[in-house]
GROMACS .gro file of N, CA and C in nm:
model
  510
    1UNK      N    1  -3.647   1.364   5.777
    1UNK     CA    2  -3.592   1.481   5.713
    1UNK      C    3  -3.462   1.520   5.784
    2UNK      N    4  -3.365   1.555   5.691
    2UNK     CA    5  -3.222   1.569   5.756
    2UNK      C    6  -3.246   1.762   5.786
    3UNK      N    7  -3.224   1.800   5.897
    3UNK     CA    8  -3.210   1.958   5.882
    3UNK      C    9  -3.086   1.988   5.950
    4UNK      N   10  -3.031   2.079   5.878
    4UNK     CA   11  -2.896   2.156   5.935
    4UNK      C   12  -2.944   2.279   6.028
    5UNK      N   13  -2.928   2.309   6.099
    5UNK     CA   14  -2.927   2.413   6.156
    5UNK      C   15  -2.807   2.496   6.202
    6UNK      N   16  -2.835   2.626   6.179
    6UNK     CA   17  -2.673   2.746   6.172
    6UNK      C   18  -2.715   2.839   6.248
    7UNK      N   19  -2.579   2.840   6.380
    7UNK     CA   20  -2.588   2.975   6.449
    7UNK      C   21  -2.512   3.055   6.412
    8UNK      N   22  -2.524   3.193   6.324
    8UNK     CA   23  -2.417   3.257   6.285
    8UNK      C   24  -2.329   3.298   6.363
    9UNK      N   25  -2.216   3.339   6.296
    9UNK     CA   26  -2.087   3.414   6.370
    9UNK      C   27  -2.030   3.452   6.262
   10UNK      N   28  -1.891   3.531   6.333
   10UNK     CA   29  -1.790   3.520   6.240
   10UNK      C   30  -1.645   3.507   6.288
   11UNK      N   31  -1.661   3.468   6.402
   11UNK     CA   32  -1.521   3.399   6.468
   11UNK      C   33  -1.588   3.219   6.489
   12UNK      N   34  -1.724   3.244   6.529
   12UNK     CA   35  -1.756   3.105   6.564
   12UNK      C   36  -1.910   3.072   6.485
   13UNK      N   37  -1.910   2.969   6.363
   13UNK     CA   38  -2.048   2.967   6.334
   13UNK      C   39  -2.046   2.775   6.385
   14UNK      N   40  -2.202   2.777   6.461
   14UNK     CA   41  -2.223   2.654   6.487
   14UNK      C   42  -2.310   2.609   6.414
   15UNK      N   43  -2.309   2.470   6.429
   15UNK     CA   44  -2.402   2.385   6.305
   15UNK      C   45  -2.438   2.226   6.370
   16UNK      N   46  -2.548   2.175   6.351
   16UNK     CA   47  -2.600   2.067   6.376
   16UNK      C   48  -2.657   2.049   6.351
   17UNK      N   49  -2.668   1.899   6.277
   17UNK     CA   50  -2.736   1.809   6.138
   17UNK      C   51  -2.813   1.718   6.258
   18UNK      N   52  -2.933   1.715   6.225
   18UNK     CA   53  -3.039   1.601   6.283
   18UNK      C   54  -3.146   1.552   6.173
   19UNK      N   55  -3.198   1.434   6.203
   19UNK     CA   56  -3.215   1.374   6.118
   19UNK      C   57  -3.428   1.366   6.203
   20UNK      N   58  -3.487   1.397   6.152
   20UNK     CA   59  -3.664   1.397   6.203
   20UNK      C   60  -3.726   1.330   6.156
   21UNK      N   61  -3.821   1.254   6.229
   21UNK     CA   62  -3.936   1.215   6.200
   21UNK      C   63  -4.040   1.202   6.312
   22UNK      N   64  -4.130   1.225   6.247
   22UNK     CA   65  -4.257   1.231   6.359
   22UNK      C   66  -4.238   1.117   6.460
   23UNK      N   67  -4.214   1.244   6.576
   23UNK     CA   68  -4.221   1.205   6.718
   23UNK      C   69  -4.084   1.147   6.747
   24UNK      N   70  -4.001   1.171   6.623
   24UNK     CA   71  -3.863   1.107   6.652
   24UNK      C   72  -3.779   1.232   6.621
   25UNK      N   73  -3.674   1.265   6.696
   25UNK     CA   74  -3.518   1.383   6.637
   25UNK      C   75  -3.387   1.324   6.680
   26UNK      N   76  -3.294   1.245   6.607
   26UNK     CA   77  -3.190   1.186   6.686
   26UNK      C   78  -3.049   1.325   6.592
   27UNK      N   79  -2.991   1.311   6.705
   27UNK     CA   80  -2.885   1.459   6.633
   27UNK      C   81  -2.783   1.361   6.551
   28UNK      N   82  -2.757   1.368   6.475
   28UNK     CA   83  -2.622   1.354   6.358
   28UNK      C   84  -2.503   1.382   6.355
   29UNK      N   85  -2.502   1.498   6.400
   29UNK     CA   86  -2.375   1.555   6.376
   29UNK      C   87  -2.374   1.686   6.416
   30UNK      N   88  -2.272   1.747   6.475
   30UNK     CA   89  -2.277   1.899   6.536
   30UNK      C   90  -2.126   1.916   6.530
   31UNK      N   91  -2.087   2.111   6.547
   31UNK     CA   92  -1.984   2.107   6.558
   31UNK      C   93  -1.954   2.280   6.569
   32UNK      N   94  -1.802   2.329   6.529
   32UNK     CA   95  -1.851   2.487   6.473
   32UNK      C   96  -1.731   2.485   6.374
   33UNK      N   97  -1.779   2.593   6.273
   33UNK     CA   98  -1.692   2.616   6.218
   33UNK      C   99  -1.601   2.778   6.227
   34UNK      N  100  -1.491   2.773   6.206
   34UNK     CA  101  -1.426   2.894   6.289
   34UNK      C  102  -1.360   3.016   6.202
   35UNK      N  103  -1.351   3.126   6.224
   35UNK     CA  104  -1.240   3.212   6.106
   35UNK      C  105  -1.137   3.225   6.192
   36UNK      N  106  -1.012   3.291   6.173
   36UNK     CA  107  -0.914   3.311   6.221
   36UNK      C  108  -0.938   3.496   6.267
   37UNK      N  109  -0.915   3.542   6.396
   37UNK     CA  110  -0.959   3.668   6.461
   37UNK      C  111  -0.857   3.731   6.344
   38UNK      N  112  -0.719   3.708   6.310
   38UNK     CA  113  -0.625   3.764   6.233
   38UNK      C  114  -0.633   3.801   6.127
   39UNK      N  115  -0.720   3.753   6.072
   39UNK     CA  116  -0.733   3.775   5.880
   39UNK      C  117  -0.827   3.915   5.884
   40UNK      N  118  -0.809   3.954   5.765
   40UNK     CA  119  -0.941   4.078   5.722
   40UNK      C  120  -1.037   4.023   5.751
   41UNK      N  121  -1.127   4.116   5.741
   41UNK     CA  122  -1.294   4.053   5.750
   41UNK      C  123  -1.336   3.967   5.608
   42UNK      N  124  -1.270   4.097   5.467
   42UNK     CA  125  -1.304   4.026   5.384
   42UNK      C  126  -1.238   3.818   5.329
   43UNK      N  127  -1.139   3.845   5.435
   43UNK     CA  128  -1.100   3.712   5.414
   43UNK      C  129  -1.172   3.599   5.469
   44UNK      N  130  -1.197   3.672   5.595
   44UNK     CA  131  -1.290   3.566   5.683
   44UNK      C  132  -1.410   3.521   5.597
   45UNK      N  133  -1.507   3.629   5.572
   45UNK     CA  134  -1.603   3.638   5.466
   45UNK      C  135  -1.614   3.510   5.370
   46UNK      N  136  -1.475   3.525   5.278
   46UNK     CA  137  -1.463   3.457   5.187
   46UNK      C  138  -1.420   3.279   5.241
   47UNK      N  139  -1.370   3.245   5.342
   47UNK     CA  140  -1.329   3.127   5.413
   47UNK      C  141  -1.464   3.074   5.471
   48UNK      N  142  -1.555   3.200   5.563
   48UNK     CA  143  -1.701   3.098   5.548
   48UNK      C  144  -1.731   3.056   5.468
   49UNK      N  145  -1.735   3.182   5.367
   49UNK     CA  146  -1.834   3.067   5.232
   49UNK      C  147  -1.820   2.923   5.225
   50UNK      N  148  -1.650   2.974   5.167
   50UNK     CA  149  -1.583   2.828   5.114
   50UNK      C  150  -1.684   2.697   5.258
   51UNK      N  151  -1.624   2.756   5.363
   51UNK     CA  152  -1.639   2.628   5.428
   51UNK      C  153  -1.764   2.585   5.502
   52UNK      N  154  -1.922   2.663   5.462
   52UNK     CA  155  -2.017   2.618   5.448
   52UNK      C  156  -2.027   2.548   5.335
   53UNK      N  157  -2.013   2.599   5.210
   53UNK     CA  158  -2.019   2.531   5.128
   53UNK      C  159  -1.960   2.375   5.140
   54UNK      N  160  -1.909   2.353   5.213
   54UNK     CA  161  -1.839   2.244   5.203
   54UNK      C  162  -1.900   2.146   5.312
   55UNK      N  163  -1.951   2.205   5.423
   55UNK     CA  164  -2.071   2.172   5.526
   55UNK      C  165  -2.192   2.144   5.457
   56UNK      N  166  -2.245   2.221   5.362
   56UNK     CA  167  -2.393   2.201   5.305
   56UNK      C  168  -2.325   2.066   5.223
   57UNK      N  169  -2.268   2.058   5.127
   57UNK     CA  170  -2.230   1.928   5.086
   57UNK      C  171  -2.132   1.796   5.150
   58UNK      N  172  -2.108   1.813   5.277
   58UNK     CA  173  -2.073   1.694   5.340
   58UNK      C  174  -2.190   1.607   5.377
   59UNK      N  175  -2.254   1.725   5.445
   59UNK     CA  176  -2.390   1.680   5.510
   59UNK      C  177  -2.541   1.634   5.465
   60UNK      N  178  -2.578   1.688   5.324
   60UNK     CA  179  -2.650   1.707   5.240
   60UNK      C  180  -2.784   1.718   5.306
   61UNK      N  181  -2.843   1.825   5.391
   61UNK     CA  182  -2.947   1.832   5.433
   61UNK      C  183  -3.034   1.871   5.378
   62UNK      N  184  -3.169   1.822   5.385
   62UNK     CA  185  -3.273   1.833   5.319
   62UNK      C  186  -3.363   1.986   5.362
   63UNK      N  187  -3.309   2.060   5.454
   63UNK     CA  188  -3.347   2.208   5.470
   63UNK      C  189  -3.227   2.248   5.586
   64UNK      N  190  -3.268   2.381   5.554
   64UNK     CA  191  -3.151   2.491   5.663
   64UNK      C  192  -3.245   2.557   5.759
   65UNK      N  193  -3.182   2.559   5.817
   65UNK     CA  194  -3.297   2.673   5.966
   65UNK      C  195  -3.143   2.750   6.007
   66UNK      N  196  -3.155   2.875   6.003
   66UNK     CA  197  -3.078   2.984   6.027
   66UNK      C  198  -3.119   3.045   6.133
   67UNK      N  199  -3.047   3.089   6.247
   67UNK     CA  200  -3.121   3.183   6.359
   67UNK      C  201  -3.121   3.347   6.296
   68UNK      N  202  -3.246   3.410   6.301
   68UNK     CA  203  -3.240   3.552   6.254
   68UNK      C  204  -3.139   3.652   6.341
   69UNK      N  205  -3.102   3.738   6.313
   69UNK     CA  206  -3.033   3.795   6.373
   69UNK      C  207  -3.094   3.896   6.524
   70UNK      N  208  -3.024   3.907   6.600
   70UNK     CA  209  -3.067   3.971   6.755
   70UNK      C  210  -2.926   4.011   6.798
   71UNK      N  211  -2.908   4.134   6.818
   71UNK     CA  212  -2.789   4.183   6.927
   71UNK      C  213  -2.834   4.316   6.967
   72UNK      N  214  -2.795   4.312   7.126
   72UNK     CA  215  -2.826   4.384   7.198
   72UNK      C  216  -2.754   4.524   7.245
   73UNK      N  217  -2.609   4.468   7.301
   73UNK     CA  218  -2.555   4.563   7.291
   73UNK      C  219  -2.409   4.605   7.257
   74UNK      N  220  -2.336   4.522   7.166
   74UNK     CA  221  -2.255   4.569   7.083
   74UNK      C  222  -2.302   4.558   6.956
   75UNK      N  223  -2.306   4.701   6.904
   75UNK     CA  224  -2.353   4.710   6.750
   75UNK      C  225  -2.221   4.654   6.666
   76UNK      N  226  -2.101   4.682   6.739
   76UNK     CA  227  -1.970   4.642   6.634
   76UNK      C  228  -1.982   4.486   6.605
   77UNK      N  229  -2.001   4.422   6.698
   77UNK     CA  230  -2.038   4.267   6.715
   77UNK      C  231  -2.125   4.186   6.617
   78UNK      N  232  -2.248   4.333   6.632
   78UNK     CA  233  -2.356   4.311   6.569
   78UNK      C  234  -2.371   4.294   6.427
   79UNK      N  235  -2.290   4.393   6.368
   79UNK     CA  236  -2.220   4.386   6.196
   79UNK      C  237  -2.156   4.322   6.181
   80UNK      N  238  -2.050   4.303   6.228
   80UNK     CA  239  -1.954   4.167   6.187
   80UNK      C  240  -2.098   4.047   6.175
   81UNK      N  241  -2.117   4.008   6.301
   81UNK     CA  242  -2.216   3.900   6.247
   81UNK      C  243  -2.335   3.887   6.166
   82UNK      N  244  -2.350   4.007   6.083
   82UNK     CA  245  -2.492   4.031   6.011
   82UNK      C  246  -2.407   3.985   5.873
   83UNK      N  247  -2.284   4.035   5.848
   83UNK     CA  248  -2.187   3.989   5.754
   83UNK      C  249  -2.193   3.887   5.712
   84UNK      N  250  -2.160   3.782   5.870
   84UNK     CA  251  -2.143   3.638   5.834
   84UNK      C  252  -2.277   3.564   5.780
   85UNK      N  253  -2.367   3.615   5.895
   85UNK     CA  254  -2.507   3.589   5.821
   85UNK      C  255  -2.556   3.636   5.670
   86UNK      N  256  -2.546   3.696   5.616
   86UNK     CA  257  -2.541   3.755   5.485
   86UNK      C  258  -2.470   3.653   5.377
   87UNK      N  259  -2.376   3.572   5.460
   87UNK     CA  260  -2.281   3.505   5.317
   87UNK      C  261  -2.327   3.344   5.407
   88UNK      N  262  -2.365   3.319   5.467
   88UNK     CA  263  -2.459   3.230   5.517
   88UNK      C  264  -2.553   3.205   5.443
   89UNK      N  265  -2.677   3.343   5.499
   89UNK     CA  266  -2.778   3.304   5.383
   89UNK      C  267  -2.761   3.305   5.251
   90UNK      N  268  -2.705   3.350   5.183
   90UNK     CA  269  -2.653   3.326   4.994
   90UNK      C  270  -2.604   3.218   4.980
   91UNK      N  271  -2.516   3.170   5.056
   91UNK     CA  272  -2.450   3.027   5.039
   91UNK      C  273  -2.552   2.926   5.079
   92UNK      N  274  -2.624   2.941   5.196
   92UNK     CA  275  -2.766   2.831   5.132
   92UNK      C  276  -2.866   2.860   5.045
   93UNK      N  277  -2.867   3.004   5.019
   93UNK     CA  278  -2.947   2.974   4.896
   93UNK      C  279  -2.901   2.968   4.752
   94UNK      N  280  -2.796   2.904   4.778
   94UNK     CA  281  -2.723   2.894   4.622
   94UNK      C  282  -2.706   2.750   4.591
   95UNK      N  283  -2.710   2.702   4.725
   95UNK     CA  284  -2.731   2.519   4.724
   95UNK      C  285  -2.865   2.472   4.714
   96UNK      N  286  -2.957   2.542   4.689
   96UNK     CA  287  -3.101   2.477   4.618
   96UNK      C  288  -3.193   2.396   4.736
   97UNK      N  289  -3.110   2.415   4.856
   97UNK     CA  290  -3.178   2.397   4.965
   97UNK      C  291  -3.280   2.457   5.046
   98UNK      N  292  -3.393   2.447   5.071
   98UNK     CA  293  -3.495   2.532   5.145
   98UNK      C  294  -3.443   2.595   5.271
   99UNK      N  295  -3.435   2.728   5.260
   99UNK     CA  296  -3.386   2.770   5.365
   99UNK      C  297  -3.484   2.862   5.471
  100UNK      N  298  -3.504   2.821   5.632
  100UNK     CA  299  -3.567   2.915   5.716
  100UNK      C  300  -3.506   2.963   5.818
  101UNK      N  301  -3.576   3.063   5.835
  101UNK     CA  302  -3.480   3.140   5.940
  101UNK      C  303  -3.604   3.144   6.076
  102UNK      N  304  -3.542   3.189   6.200
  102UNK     CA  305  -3.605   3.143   6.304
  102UNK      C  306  -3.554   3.301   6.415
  103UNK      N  307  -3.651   3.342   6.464
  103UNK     CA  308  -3.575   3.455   6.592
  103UNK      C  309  -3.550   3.358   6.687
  104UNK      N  310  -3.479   3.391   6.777
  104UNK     CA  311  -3.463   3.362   6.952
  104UNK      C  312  -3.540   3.295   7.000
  105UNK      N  313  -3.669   3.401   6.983
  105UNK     CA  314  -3.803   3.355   7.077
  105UNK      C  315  -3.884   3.244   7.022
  106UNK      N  316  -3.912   3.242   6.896
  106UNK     CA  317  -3.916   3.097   6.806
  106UNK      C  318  -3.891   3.023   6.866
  107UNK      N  319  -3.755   3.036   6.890
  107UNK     CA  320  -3.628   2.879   6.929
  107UNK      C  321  -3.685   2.834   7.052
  108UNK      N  322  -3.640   2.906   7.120
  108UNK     CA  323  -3.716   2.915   7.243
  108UNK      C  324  -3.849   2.857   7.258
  109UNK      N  325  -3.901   2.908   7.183
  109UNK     CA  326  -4.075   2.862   7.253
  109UNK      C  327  -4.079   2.747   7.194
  110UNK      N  328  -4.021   2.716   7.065
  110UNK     CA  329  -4.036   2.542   7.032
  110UNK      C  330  -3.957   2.433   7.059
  111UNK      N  331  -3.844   2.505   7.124
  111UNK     CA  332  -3.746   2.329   7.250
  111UNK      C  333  -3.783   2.380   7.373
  112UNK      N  334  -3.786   2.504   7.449
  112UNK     CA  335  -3.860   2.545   7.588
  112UNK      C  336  -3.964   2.494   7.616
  113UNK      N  337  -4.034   2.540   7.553
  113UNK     CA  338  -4.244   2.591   7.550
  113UNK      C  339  -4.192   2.718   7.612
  114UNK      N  340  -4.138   2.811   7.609
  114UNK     CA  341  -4.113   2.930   7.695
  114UNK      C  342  -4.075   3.029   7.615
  115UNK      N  343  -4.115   3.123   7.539
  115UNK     CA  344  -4.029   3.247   7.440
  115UNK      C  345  -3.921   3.329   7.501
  116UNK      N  346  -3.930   3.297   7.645
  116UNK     CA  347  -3.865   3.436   7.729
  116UNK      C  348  -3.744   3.296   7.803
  117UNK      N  349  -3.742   3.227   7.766
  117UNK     CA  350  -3.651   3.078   7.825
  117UNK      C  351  -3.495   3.099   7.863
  118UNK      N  352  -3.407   3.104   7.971
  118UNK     CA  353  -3.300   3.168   7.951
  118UNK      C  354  -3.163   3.063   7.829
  119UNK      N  355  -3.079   3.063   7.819
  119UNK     CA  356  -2.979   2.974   7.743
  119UNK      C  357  -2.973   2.888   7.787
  120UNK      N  358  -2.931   2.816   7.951
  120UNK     CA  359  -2.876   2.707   7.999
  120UNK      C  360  -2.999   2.637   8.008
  121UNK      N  361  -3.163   2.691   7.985
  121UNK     CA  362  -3.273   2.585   7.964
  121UNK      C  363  -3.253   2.526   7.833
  122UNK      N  364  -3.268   2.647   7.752
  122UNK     CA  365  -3.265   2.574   7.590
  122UNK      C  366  -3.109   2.479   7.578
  123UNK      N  367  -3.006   2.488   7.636
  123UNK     CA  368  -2.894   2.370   7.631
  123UNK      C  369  -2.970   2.242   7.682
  124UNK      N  370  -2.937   2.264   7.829
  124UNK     CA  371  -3.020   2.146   7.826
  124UNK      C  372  -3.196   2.061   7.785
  125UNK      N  373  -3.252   2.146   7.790
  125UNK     CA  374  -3.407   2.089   7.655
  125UNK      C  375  -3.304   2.018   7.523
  126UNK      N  376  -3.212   2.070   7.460
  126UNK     CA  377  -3.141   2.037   7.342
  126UNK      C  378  -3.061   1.907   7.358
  127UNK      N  379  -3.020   1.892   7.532
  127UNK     CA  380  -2.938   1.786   7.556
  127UNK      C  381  -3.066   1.669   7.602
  128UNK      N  382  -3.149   1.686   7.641
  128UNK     CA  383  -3.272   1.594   7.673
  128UNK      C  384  -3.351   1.546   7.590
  129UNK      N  385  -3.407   1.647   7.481
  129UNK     CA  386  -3.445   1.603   7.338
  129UNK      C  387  -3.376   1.511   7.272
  130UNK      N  388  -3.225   1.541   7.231
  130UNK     CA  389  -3.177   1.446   7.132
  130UNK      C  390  -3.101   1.347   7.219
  131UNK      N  391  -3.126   1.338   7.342
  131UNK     CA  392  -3.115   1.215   7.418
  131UNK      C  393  -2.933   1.203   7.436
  132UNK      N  394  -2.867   1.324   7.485
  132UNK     CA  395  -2.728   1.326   7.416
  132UNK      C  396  -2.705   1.290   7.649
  133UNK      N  397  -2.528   1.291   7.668
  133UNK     CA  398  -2.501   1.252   7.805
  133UNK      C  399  -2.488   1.397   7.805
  134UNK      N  400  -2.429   1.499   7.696
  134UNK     CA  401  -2.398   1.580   7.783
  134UNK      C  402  -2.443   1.723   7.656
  135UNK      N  403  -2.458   1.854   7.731
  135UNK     CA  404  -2.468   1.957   7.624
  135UNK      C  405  -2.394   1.970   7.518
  136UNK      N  406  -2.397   1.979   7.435
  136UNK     CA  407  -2.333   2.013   7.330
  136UNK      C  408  -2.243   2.122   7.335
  137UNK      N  409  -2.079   2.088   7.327
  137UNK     CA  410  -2.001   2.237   7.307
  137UNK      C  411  -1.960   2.217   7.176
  138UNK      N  412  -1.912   2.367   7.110
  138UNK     CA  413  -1.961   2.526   7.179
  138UNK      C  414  -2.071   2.495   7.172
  139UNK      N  415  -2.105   2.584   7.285
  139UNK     CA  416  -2.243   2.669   7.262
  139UNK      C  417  -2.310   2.724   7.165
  140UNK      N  418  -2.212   2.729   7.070
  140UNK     CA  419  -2.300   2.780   6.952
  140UNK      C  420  -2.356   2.682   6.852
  141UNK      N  421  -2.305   2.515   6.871
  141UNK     CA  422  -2.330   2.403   6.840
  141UNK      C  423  -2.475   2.365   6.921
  142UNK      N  424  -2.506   2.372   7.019
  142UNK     CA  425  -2.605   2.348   7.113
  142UNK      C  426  -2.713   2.449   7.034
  143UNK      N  427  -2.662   2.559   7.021
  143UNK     CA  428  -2.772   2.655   6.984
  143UNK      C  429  -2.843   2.607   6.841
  144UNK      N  430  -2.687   2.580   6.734
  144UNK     CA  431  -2.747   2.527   6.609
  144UNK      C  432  -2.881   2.385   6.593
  145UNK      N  433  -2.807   2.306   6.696
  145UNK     CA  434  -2.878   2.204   6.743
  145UNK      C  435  -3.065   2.247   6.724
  146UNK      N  436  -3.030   2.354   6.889
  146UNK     CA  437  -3.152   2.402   6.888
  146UNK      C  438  -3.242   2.437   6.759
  147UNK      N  439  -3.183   2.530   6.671
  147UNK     CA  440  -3.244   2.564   6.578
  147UNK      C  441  -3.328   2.458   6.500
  148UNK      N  442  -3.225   2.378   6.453
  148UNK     CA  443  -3.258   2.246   6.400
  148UNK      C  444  -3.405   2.166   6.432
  149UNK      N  445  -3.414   2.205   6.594
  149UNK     CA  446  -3.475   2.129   6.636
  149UNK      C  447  -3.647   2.213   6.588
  150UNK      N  448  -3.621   2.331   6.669
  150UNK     CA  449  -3.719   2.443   6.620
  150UNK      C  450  -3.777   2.405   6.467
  151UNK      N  451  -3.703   2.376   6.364
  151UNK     CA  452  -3.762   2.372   6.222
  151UNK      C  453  -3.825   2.231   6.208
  152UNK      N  454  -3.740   2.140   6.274
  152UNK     CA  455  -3.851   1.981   6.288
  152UNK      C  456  -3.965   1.984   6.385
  153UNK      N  457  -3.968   2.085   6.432
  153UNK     CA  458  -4.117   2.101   6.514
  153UNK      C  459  -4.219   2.204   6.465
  154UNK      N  460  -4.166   2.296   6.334
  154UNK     CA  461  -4.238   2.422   6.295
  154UNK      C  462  -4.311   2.338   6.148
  155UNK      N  463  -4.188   2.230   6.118
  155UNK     CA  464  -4.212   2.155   5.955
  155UNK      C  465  -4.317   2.098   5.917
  156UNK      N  466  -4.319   1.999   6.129
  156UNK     CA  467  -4.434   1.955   6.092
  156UNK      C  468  -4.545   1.988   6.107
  157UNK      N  469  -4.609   2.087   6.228
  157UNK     CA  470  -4.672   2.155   6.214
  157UNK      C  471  -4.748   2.258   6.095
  158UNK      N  472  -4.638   2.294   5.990
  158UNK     CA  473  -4.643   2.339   5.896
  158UNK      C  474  -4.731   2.279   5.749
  159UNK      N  475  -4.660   2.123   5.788
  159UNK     CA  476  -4.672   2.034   5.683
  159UNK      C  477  -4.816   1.965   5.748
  160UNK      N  478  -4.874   1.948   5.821
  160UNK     CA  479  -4.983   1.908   5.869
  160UNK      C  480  -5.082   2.013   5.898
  161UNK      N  481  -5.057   2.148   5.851
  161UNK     CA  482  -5.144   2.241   5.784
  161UNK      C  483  -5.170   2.257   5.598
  162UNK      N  484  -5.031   2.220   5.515
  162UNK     CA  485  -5.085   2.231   5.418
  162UNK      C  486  -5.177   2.107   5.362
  163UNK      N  487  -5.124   1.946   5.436
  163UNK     CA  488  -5.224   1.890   5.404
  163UNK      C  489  -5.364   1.931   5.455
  164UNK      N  490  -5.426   1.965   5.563
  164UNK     CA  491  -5.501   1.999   5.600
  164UNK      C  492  -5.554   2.164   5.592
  165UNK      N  493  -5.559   2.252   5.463
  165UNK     CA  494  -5.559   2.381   5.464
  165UNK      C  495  -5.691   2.400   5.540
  166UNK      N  496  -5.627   2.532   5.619
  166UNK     CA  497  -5.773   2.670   5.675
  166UNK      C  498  -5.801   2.720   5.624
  167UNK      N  499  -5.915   2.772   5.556
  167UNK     CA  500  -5.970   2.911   5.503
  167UNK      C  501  -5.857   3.027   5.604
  168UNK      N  502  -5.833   3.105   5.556
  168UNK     CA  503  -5.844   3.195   5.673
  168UNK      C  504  -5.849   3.331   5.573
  169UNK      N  505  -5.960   3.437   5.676
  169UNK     CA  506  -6.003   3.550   5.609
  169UNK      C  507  -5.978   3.655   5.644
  170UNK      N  508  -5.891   3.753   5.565
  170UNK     CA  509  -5.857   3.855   5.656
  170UNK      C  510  -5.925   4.015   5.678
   0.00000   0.00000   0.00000
């Protein structure tokens, strides 16, 4: 299964295409894509789209894993990037692609084993997993990575519950 994975932004969104199969994740392709600090917001806005759109169809991945949103303590930071995320998620869900989203601690606990894991673990877990010489820059490429990786470990898990359904009673 090919999965893209997206760390939002809106000066810097990262992305990395890996390709899964049980007990196997070799990375594909990574990178970021950028707005210009100079333009309006609404321009920036409109230049992600365009140029996810153009990412979801270079790449043609068979699902998206999005990191949910988390900011701590710039709220100004925090909107701008809820923005980008916003025309993120519409733009994969307008490409007919299955799209999931993932918190932090997710990420974390499925390339860590650790929910509380600091960044420079999950880089390198991300650089050891996909067997790479060196971390992935930006950082926000490493992170997408991560994500990526998180949804080929949640998929199958996932997918080796619906063949196998639980009752479960609540």
């Amino acid at each position: 299964m090919r999965i893209l994975g997206i760390d939002p932004g809106l000066a810097i969104v990262g992305f990395g295409l890996i390709e899964a199969e049980t007990g196997k994740t070799q990375m594909l392709q990574y990178g970021a894509v950028t707005t210009p600090a100079e333009l309006p917001l609404a321009a920036r806005l409109v230049q992600l789209e365009r140029d996810i759109e153009e990412l979801i169809a270079q790449l043609r991945p068979e699902a998206i894993a999005v990191e949910e949103l988390f900011f701590s303590n710039n709220i100004t930071t925090g909107i701008a990037v809820a923005h980008a995320r916003g025309i993120i998620l519409c733009t994969a869900a307008k490409s007919g692609i299955p799209l999931f989203e993932y918190t932090p601690m997710q990420v974390k606990q499925a390339v860590v084993g650790y929910g509380l894991a600091e960044k420079r673990q999950v880089m390198d877990m991300v650089r050891r997993l996909l067997k790479l010489k060196a971390v992935p820059r930006p950082d926000d490429a490493a992170d997408a990575l991560a994500l990526a990786i998180c949804h080929a470990r949640s998929a199958t898990s996932l997918l080796a519950r619906a063949q196998n359904p639980v009752k479960q009673t609540v």
